[in-house]
PDB file of C-alpha atoms in Angstrom:
ATOM      1  CA  MET A   6     -73.370-113.799  16.725  1.00  0.00           C
ATOM      2  CA  GLU A   7     -71.831-113.354  13.245  1.00  0.00           C
ATOM      3  CA  PRO A   8     -73.665-114.425  10.249  1.00  0.00           C
ATOM      4  CA  PHE A   9     -73.645-117.983   8.979  1.00  0.00           C
ATOM      5  CA  GLN A  10     -71.500-119.097  11.855  1.00  0.00           C
ATOM      6  CA  ILE A  11     -71.097-122.957  12.142  1.00  0.00           C
ATOM      7  CA  LEU A  12     -71.070-123.969  15.894  1.00  0.00           C
ATOM      8  CA  PRO A  13     -70.255-127.581  16.812  1.00  0.00           C
ATOM      9  CA  SER A  14     -72.214-128.540  19.973  1.00  0.00           C
ATOM     10  CA  THR A  15     -70.797-130.295  23.068  1.00  0.00           C
ATOM     11  CA  THR A  16     -74.344-132.047  23.394  1.00  0.00           C
ATOM     12  CA  SER A  17     -72.666-135.001  21.458  1.00  0.00           C
ATOM     13  CA  HIS A  18     -70.179-135.362  24.302  1.00  0.00           C
ATOM     14  CA  LYS A  19     -72.505-135.148  27.348  1.00  0.00           C
ATOM     15  CA  ARG A  20     -71.214-138.574  28.483  1.00  0.00           C
ATOM     16  CA  GLU A  21     -67.371-137.548  28.249  1.00  0.00           C
ATOM     17  CA  PRO A  22     -65.422-135.229  30.540  1.00  0.00           C
ATOM     18  CA  LEU A  23     -65.993-131.690  29.268  1.00  0.00           C
ATOM     19  CA  VAL A  24     -62.512-130.263  29.786  1.00  0.00           C
ATOM     20  CA  PRO A  25     -60.635-132.907  27.741  1.00  0.00           C
ATOM     21  CA  THR A  26     -63.415-132.602  25.212  1.00  0.00           C
ATOM     22  CA  LEU A  27     -62.871-128.930  24.633  1.00  0.00           C
ATOM     23  CA  ASP A  28     -59.050-129.755  24.296  1.00  0.00           C
ATOM     24  CA  VAL A  29     -59.829-132.267  21.514  1.00  0.00           C
ATOM     25  CA  PHE A  30     -62.222-129.850  19.934  1.00  0.00           C
ATOM     26  CA  ALA A  31     -59.573-127.245  19.822  1.00  0.00           C
ATOM     27  CA  ARG A  32     -57.050-129.623  18.189  1.00  0.00           C
ATOM     28  CA  LEU A  33     -59.522-130.344  15.534  1.00  0.00           C
ATOM     29  CA  GLY A  34     -60.006-126.678  14.789  1.00  0.00           C
ATOM     30  CA  LEU A  35     -63.455-126.539  16.618  1.00  0.00           C
ATOM     31  CA  CYS A  36     -63.234-123.194  18.456  1.00  0.00           C
ATOM     32  CA  ASP A  37     -66.460-121.475  17.988  1.00  0.00           C
ATOM     33  CA  LEU A  38     -68.828-123.500  20.362  1.00  0.00           C
ATOM     34  CA  ASP A  39     -72.535-124.155  21.372  1.00  0.00           C
ATOM     35  CA  LEU A  40     -71.901-125.212  24.951  1.00  0.00           C
ATOM     36  CA  ASN A  41     -74.223-127.682  26.548  1.00  0.00           C
ATOM     37  CA  LEU A  42     -74.617-126.992  30.310  1.00  0.00           C
ATOM     38  CA  ASN A  43     -75.332-130.700  31.122  1.00  0.00           C
ATOM     39  CA  HIS A  44     -71.651-131.069  32.571  1.00  0.00           C
ATOM     40  CA  ILE A  45     -72.098-127.979  34.633  1.00  0.00           C
ATOM     41  CA  VAL A  46     -75.714-128.470  36.001  1.00  0.00           C
ATOM     42  CA  GLU A  47     -75.819-132.267  36.376  1.00  0.00           C
ATOM     43  CA  ARG A  48     -72.159-133.195  37.020  1.00  0.00           C
ATOM     44  CA  GLY A  49     -70.934-130.267  39.021  1.00  0.00           C
ATOM     45  CA  VAL A  50     -68.028-129.316  36.616  1.00  0.00           C
ATOM     46  CA  ARG A  51     -66.830-125.831  37.694  1.00  0.00           C
ATOM     47  CA  VAL A  52     -67.414-122.763  35.582  1.00  0.00           C
ATOM     48  CA  GLU A  53     -63.899-121.513  36.177  1.00  0.00           C
ATOM     49  CA  ASP A  54     -62.462-124.649  34.912  1.00  0.00           C
ATOM     50  CA  VAL A  55     -64.493-124.415  31.681  1.00  0.00           C
ATOM     51  CA  LYS A  56     -63.443-120.783  31.220  1.00  0.00           C
ATOM     52  CA  LYS A  57     -59.852-121.570  31.900  1.00  0.00           C
ATOM     53  CA  ALA A  58     -59.841-124.397  29.148  1.00  0.00           C
ATOM     54  CA  VAL A  59     -61.623-122.104  26.762  1.00  0.00           C
ATOM     55  CA  ALA A  60     -59.410-119.329  27.156  1.00  0.00           C
ATOM     56  CA  ALA A  61     -56.339-121.783  26.922  1.00  0.00           C
ATOM     57  CA  ASN A  62     -57.554-123.275  23.783  1.00  0.00           C
ATOM     58  CA  ARG A  63     -58.584-119.898  22.266  1.00  0.00           C
ATOM     59  CA  GLN A  64     -62.141-121.021  21.883  1.00  0.00           C
ATOM     60  CA  ARG A  65     -65.235-118.855  22.334  1.00  0.00           C
ATOM     61  CA  ILE A  66     -68.660-119.917  23.475  1.00  0.00           C
ATOM     62  CA  TRP A  67     -71.356-118.187  21.410  1.00  0.00           C
ATOM     63  CA  LEU A  68     -74.456-119.792  23.081  1.00  0.00           C
ATOM     64  CA  VAL A  69     -75.389-122.170  25.820  1.00  0.00           C
ATOM     65  CA  SER A  70     -77.917-125.161  25.615  1.00  0.00           C
ATOM     66  CA  GLY A  71     -79.963-125.699  28.696  1.00  0.00           C
ATOM     67  CA  GLY A  72     -81.690-128.959  29.934  1.00  0.00           C
ATOM     68  CA  TRP A  73     -85.315-129.836  30.041  1.00  0.00           C
ATOM     69  CA  CYS A  74     -87.731-127.185  31.240  1.00  0.00           C
ATOM     70  CA  ASP A  75     -91.479-127.625  30.804  1.00  0.00           C
ATOM     71  CA  PHE A  76     -93.283-124.387  30.069  1.00  0.00           C
ATOM     72  CA  PHE A  77     -96.785-126.272  30.017  1.00  0.00           C
ATOM     73  CA  ASP A  78     -96.668-126.939  33.688  1.00  0.00           C
ATOM     74  CA  THR A  79     -98.319-124.993  36.584  1.00  0.00           C
ATOM     75  CA  GLY A  80     -97.955-124.853  40.296  1.00  0.00           C
ATOM     76  CA  ALA A  81     -94.693-126.189  41.960  1.00  0.00           C
ATOM     77  CA  LYS A  82     -93.582-127.749  38.681  1.00  0.00           C
ATOM     78  CA  ILE A  83     -93.320-124.426  36.793  1.00  0.00           C
ATOM     79  CA  GLU A  84     -91.559-122.895  39.707  1.00  0.00           C
ATOM     80  CA  GLU A  85     -88.849-125.814  39.290  1.00  0.00           C
ATOM     81  CA  THR A  86     -88.635-124.578  35.491  1.00  0.00           C
ATOM     82  CA  PHE A  87     -88.265-121.025  36.549  1.00  0.00           C
ATOM     83  CA  GLY A  88     -85.560-122.006  38.917  1.00  0.00           C
ATOM     84  CA  SER A  89     -83.793-123.861  36.250  1.00  0.00           C
ATOM     85  CA  VAL A  90     -84.065-120.914  33.849  1.00  0.00           C
ATOM     86  CA  ALA A  91     -82.540-118.639  36.567  1.00  0.00           C
ATOM     87  CA  ARG A  92     -79.529-121.015  36.753  1.00  0.00           C
ATOM     88  CA  GLN A  93     -79.095-121.346  33.117  1.00  0.00           C
ATOM     89  CA  VAL A  94     -79.125-117.580  32.802  1.00  0.00           C
ATOM     90  CA  GLU A  95     -76.591-117.085  35.535  1.00  0.00           C
ATOM     91  CA  LEU A  96     -74.264-119.574  33.670  1.00  0.00           C
ATOM     92  CA  ALA A  97     -74.806-118.005  30.240  1.00  0.00           C
ATOM     93  CA  ARG A  98     -73.794-114.481  31.874  1.00  0.00           C
ATOM     94  CA  ALA A  99     -70.715-116.130  33.454  1.00  0.00           C
ATOM     95  CA  PHE A 100     -69.634-117.213  29.971  1.00  0.00           C
ATOM     96  CA  GLY A 101     -70.428-113.783  28.569  1.00  0.00           C
ATOM     97  CA  VAL A 102     -73.119-115.279  26.578  1.00  0.00           C
ATOM     98  CA  SER A 103     -76.529-113.866  25.689  1.00  0.00           C
ATOM     99  CA  THR A 104     -78.402-116.656  23.854  1.00  0.00           C
ATOM    100  CA  VAL A 105     -79.949-119.734  25.702  1.00  0.00           C
ATOM    101  CA  ARG A 106     -81.352-122.642  24.020  1.00  0.00           C
ATOM    102  CA  LEU A 107     -84.564-124.242  25.808  1.00  0.00           C
ATOM    103  CA  PHE A 108     -87.438-126.547  25.027  1.00  0.00           C
ATOM    104  CA  PHE A 109     -91.072-125.940  25.060  1.00  0.00           C
ATOM    105  CA  GLY A 110     -91.749-129.092  27.262  1.00  0.00           C
ATOM    106  CA  ARG A 111     -92.674-132.713  27.298  1.00  0.00           C
ATOM    107  CA  LEU A 112     -96.546-132.376  26.765  1.00  0.00           C
ATOM    108  CA  PRO A 113     -98.005-135.084  24.541  1.00  0.00           C
ATOM    109  CA  TYR A 114     -99.997-133.500  21.550  1.00  0.00           C
ATOM    110  CA  GLU A 115    -103.077-135.414  22.632  1.00  0.00           C
ATOM    111  CA  GLN A 116    -103.148-133.207  25.744  1.00  0.00           C
ATOM    112  CA  TYR A 117    -102.766-129.896  24.047  1.00  0.00           C
ATOM    113  CA  SER A 118    -105.533-127.471  24.298  1.00  0.00           C
ATOM    114  CA  ALA A 119    -106.104-123.673  24.117  1.00  0.00           C
ATOM    115  CA  ASP A 120    -105.956-123.456  27.865  1.00  0.00           C
ATOM    116  CA  ILE A 121    -102.723-125.142  27.931  1.00  0.00           C
ATOM    117  CA  GLU A 122    -101.415-122.928  25.196  1.00  0.00           C
ATOM    118  CA  SER A 123    -102.323-119.971  27.090  1.00  0.00           C
ATOM    119  CA  VAL A 124    -100.332-121.404  30.256  1.00  0.00           C
ATOM    120  CA  ALA A 125     -97.231-121.923  28.015  1.00  0.00           C
ATOM    121  CA  VAL A 126     -97.504-118.432  26.542  1.00  0.00           C
ATOM    122  CA  SER A 127     -97.685-116.856  30.108  1.00  0.00           C
ATOM    123  CA  ASN A 128     -94.949-118.823  31.276  1.00  0.00           C
ATOM    124  CA  ILE A 129     -92.657-117.972  28.475  1.00  0.00           C
ATOM    125  CA  GLN A 130     -93.552-114.319  28.738  1.00  0.00           C
ATOM    126  CA  ARG A 131     -92.368-114.289  32.419  1.00  0.00           C
ATOM    127  CA  ILE A 132     -88.880-115.343  31.577  1.00  0.00           C
ATOM    128  CA  GLY A 133     -88.684-113.084  28.397  1.00  0.00           C
ATOM    129  CA  ARG A 134     -89.631-110.054  30.301  1.00  0.00           C
ATOM    130  CA  GLN A 135     -87.665-111.047  33.441  1.00  0.00           C
ATOM    131  CA  TYR A 136     -84.331-111.414  31.375  1.00  0.00           C
ATOM    132  CA  THR A 137     -84.556-108.871  28.677  1.00  0.00           C
ATOM    133  CA  ASP A 138     -80.702-109.266  27.939  1.00  0.00           C
ATOM    134  CA  ILE A 139     -81.135-112.949  27.277  1.00  0.00           C
ATOM    135  CA  GLN A 140     -82.226-114.232  23.826  1.00  0.00           C
ATOM    136  CA  PHE A 141     -84.335-117.541  24.334  1.00  0.00           C
ATOM    137  CA  ASN A 142     -84.534-119.808  21.502  1.00  0.00           C
ATOM    138  CA  PHE A 143     -87.070-122.622  21.868  1.00  0.00           C
ATOM    139  CA  GLU A 144     -86.371-125.755  20.154  1.00  0.00           C
ATOM    140  CA  ASN A 145     -89.022-127.961  18.463  1.00  0.00           C
ATOM    141  CA  HIS A 146     -88.743-131.466  19.753  1.00  0.00           C
ATOM    142  CA  ASP A 147     -91.195-134.336  20.806  1.00  0.00           C
ATOM    143  CA  GLY A 148     -95.116-134.050  21.535  1.00  0.00           C
ATOM    144  CA  ALA A 149     -96.803-130.872  21.116  1.00  0.00           C
ATOM    145  CA  SER A 150     -93.727-129.002  19.880  1.00  0.00           C
ATOM    146  CA  SER A 151     -93.248-131.434  17.061  1.00  0.00           C
ATOM    147  CA  HIS A 152     -96.299-129.787  15.346  1.00  0.00           C
ATOM    148  CA  PRO A 153     -95.267-126.544  13.507  1.00  0.00           C
ATOM    149  CA  ASP A 154     -98.552-124.735  14.059  1.00  0.00           C
ATOM    150  CA  VAL A 155     -98.154-125.222  17.877  1.00  0.00           C
ATOM    151  CA  CYS A 156     -94.800-123.630  17.824  1.00  0.00           C
ATOM    152  CA  ARG A 157     -96.032-120.886  15.727  1.00  0.00           C
ATOM    153  CA  ARG A 158     -99.026-119.955  17.754  1.00  0.00           C
ATOM    154  CA  ILE A 159     -97.065-119.999  21.186  1.00  0.00           C
ATOM    155  CA  LEU A 160     -94.238-117.780  19.732  1.00  0.00           C
ATOM    156  CA  GLU A 161     -96.587-115.479  18.039  1.00  0.00           C
ATOM    157  CA  ARG A 162     -98.686-114.943  21.130  1.00  0.00           C
ATOM    158  CA  VAL A 163     -95.566-114.661  23.374  1.00  0.00           C
ATOM    159  CA  ALA A 164     -94.722-111.757  20.911  1.00  0.00           C
ATOM    160  CA  LEU A 165     -91.297-110.767  22.522  1.00  0.00           C
ATOM    161  CA  PRO A 166     -88.305-109.955  20.435  1.00  0.00           C
ATOM    162  CA  ASN A 167     -86.010-112.134  22.765  1.00  0.00           C
ATOM    163  CA  VAL A 168     -88.131-115.025  22.360  1.00  0.00           C
ATOM    164  CA  ARG A 169     -87.753-116.977  19.175  1.00  0.00           C
ATOM    165  CA  LEU A 170     -87.561-120.423  17.536  1.00  0.00           C
ATOM    166  CA  ASN A 171     -84.547-122.887  17.510  1.00  0.00           C
ATOM    167  CA  PHE A 172     -85.535-124.574  14.214  1.00  0.00           C
ATOM    168  CA  ASP A 173     -84.356-128.265  14.203  1.00  0.00           C
ATOM    169  CA  PRO A 174     -85.520-129.866  10.771  1.00  0.00           C
ATOM    170  CA  ILE A 175     -84.509-133.294  11.613  1.00  0.00           C
ATOM    171  CA  ASN A 176     -86.484-133.229  14.719  1.00  0.00           C
ATOM    172  CA  PHE A 177     -89.485-132.467  12.740  1.00  0.00           C
ATOM    173  CA  GLU A 178     -88.607-135.260  10.124  1.00  0.00           C
ATOM    174  CA  HIS A 179     -88.144-137.752  13.033  1.00  0.00           C
ATOM    175  CA  ARG A 180     -91.777-137.031  14.067  1.00  0.00           C
ATOM    176  CA  GLY A 181     -92.972-137.483  10.337  1.00  0.00           C
ATOM    177  CA  VAL A 182     -93.319-133.642   9.658  1.00  0.00           C
ATOM    178  CA  ASP A 183     -91.906-132.456   6.408  1.00  0.00           C
ATOM    179  CA  SER A 184     -89.080-130.064   7.464  1.00  0.00           C
ATOM    180  CA  LEU A 185     -89.545-127.903   4.277  1.00  0.00           C
ATOM    181  CA  GLU A 186     -93.252-127.524   4.940  1.00  0.00           C
ATOM    182  CA  ALA A 187     -92.483-126.612   8.624  1.00  0.00           C
ATOM    183  CA  LEU A 188     -90.210-124.040   7.731  1.00  0.00           C
ATOM    184  CA  ARG A 189     -92.647-122.387   5.266  1.00  0.00           C
ATOM    185  CA  GLU A 190     -94.819-121.940   8.396  1.00  0.00           C
ATOM    186  CA  LEU A 191     -92.074-121.021  10.874  1.00  0.00           C
ATOM    187  CA  ALA A 192     -89.495-118.909   8.924  1.00  0.00           C
ATOM    188  CA  PRO A 193     -90.208-115.494  10.336  1.00  0.00           C
ATOM    189  CA  LEU A 194     -89.733-116.891  13.795  1.00  0.00           C
ATOM    190  CA  VAL A 195     -86.325-118.743  13.181  1.00  0.00           C
ATOM    191  CA  ALA A 196     -83.471-117.330  15.113  1.00  0.00           C
ATOM    192  CA  HIS A 197     -80.955-120.407  15.252  1.00  0.00           C
ATOM    193  CA  VAL A 198     -80.805-123.745  13.418  1.00  0.00           C
ATOM    194  CA  HIS A 199     -79.679-127.105  14.318  1.00  0.00           C
ATOM    195  CA  LEU A 200     -78.150-129.402  11.702  1.00  0.00           C
ATOM    196  CA  LYS A 201     -77.957-133.090  11.879  1.00  0.00           C
ATOM    197  CA  GLY A 202     -78.612-136.210   9.699  1.00  0.00           C
ATOM    198  CA  TYR A 203     -81.259-138.772   9.866  1.00  0.00           C
ATOM    199  CA  GLU A 204     -81.179-142.317   8.457  1.00  0.00           C
ATOM    200  CA  GLY A 205     -83.251-145.589   9.101  1.00  0.00           C
ATOM    201  CA  GLY A 206     -85.100-143.874  11.907  1.00  0.00           C
ATOM    202  CA  GLU A 207     -81.905-142.853  13.684  1.00  0.00           C
ATOM    203  CA  PHE A 208     -79.847-139.434  13.896  1.00  0.00           C
ATOM    204  CA  CYS A 209     -76.509-139.410  11.990  1.00  0.00           C
ATOM    205  CA  GLU A 210     -74.051-136.749  11.109  1.00  0.00           C
ATOM    206  CA  PHE A 211     -75.180-133.818   8.897  1.00  0.00           C
ATOM    207  CA  GLY A 212     -74.582-134.330   5.271  1.00  0.00           C
ATOM    208  CA  VAL A 213     -75.275-138.094   5.440  1.00  0.00           C
ATOM    209  CA  GLY A 214     -78.599-139.997   5.431  1.00  0.00           C
ATOM    210  CA  GLU A 215     -81.899-140.079   3.633  1.00  0.00           C
ATOM    211  CA  VAL A 216     -83.179-136.443   4.222  1.00  0.00           C
ATOM    212  CA  ASP A 217     -81.638-133.889   1.979  1.00  0.00           C
ATOM    213  CA  LEU A 218     -81.659-130.597   3.985  1.00  0.00           C
ATOM    214  CA  MET A 219     -80.195-128.534   0.988  1.00  0.00           C
ATOM    215  CA  PRO A 220     -83.718-127.244   0.195  1.00  0.00           C
ATOM    216  CA  VAL A 221     -84.359-126.207   3.701  1.00  0.00           C
ATOM    217  CA  LEU A 222     -80.979-124.299   3.865  1.00  0.00           C
ATOM    218  CA  THR A 223     -81.585-122.795   0.416  1.00  0.00           C
ATOM    219  CA  GLN A 224     -85.083-121.493   1.452  1.00  0.00           C
ATOM    220  CA  LEU A 225     -83.763-120.142   4.757  1.00  0.00           C
ATOM    221  CA  ILE A 226     -80.790-118.135   3.123  1.00  0.00           C
ATOM    222  CA  GLU A 227     -82.965-117.031   0.172  1.00  0.00           C
ATOM    223  CA  GLY A 228     -85.557-115.849   2.702  1.00  0.00           C
ATOM    224  CA  GLY A 229     -82.897-113.740   4.231  1.00  0.00           C
ATOM    225  CA  TYR A 230     -81.757-115.833   7.254  1.00  0.00           C
ATOM    226  CA  ARG A 231     -78.345-114.758   8.473  1.00  0.00           C
ATOM    227  CA  GLY A 232     -78.093-116.428  11.815  1.00  0.00           C
ATOM    228  CA  ALA A 233     -75.790-119.176  12.935  1.00  0.00           C
ATOM    229  CA  PHE A 234     -76.120-122.937  12.690  1.00  0.00           C
ATOM    230  CA  THR A 235     -75.440-125.652  15.520  1.00  0.00           C
ATOM    231  CA  VAL A 236     -73.993-128.923  14.341  1.00  0.00           C
ATOM    232  CA  GLU A 237     -74.914-131.795  16.437  1.00  0.00           C
ATOM    233  CA  TYR A 238     -74.296-135.745  16.254  1.00  0.00           C
ATOM    234  CA  GLU A 239     -76.451-138.030  18.254  1.00  0.00           C
ATOM    235  CA  GLY A 240     -75.668-141.344  16.503  1.00  0.00           C
ATOM    236  CA  ALA A 241     -74.182-144.557  17.572  1.00  0.00           C
ATOM    237  CA  PHE A 242     -70.782-144.222  16.091  1.00  0.00           C
ATOM    238  CA  ASP A 243     -67.655-142.342  17.106  1.00  0.00           C
ATOM    239  CA  ARG A 244     -69.158-138.830  18.091  1.00  0.00           C
ATOM    240  CA  THR A 245     -65.836-136.937  17.733  1.00  0.00           C
ATOM    241  CA  LEU A 246     -65.278-138.153  14.209  1.00  0.00           C
ATOM    242  CA  ARG A 247     -68.898-138.011  13.280  1.00  0.00           C
ATOM    243  CA  LEU A 248     -69.402-134.340  14.698  1.00  0.00           C
ATOM    244  CA  TYR A 249     -66.187-133.172  12.919  1.00  0.00           C
ATOM    245  CA  GLU A 250     -67.463-134.642   9.645  1.00  0.00           C
ATOM    246  CA  GLY A 251     -70.743-132.963  10.220  1.00  0.00           C
ATOM    247  CA  VAL A 252     -69.198-129.578  10.628  1.00  0.00           C
ATOM    248  CA  ARG A 253     -67.158-130.040   7.608  1.00  0.00           C
ATOM    249  CA  ASN A 254     -70.257-130.841   5.633  1.00  0.00           C
ATOM    250  CA  ALA A 255     -72.127-127.973   7.014  1.00  0.00           C
ATOM    251  CA  ARG A 256     -69.141-125.533   6.331  1.00  0.00           C
ATOM    252  CA  ALA A 257     -69.247-126.626   2.727  1.00  0.00           C
ATOM    253  CA  ALA A 258     -72.829-126.572   2.195  1.00  0.00           C
ATOM    254  CA  ILE A 259     -73.338-123.107   3.830  1.00  0.00           C
ATOM    255  CA  ASP A 260     -70.384-121.683   1.821  1.00  0.00           C
ATOM    256  CA  ARG A 261     -71.787-122.967  -1.407  1.00  0.00           C
ATOM    257  CA  LEU A 262     -75.213-121.161  -0.662  1.00  0.00           C
ATOM    258  CA  ARG A 263     -73.429-117.946   0.618  1.00  0.00           C
ATOM    259  CA  ALA A 264     -71.933-117.644  -2.794  1.00  0.00           C
ATOM    260  CA  LEU A 265     -75.362-117.730  -4.365  1.00  0.00           C
ATOM    261  CA  ALA A 266     -76.958-115.464  -1.781  1.00  0.00           C
TER     262      ALA A 266
END
């Protein structure tokens, strides 16, 4: 991916038909995309139909975002996760994409232990070594992965160049973790960044809300980050409008910081 790309995510439109959503995105000038695989994996949308729409709209998919996997599991459950990853890798390759977003898992922090950490490390190493052509970016989310030290320890122990962090500062804020402090601990591991807003305990569009992410973005770029940014909207209002506004706000913010870099 090119430095400082701003990628709108179709995650915000998981409840809408995908092909018409892509058409609307194109009319709004949203052509470089982070494609959520939900429509294909869960709803049976055909890959060829998506590829045709993307080609007709002159859009490009730069990365795909997978569904829930749980790398803290063992036995039959972890085999389900490995099967899910195999399908997501297959889809990524079908779209000519080499980056897949995943989650660490659902484990509550209270159940986290050194032994479970070792399980997660081993499971993640397995997919990283199996699919060396794929970049896996693990997103901080709920439970154990809402703790920066947990994310850091797992990824440092995995120690593979194609396994890194998808840093979502608002997911940390949502769980009471200061995102700037989290970044100070995790910066060397960050390969991709999610952008959205937060207000009144709810998610909103980037550039709006009570959490100012400009210090986080400043620290990222001053620290040498040259990766891409995915813009999400997961709020209660018109998702097309709010995503579009979030993308505009993100472009303006990154342009200002690039000028100073």
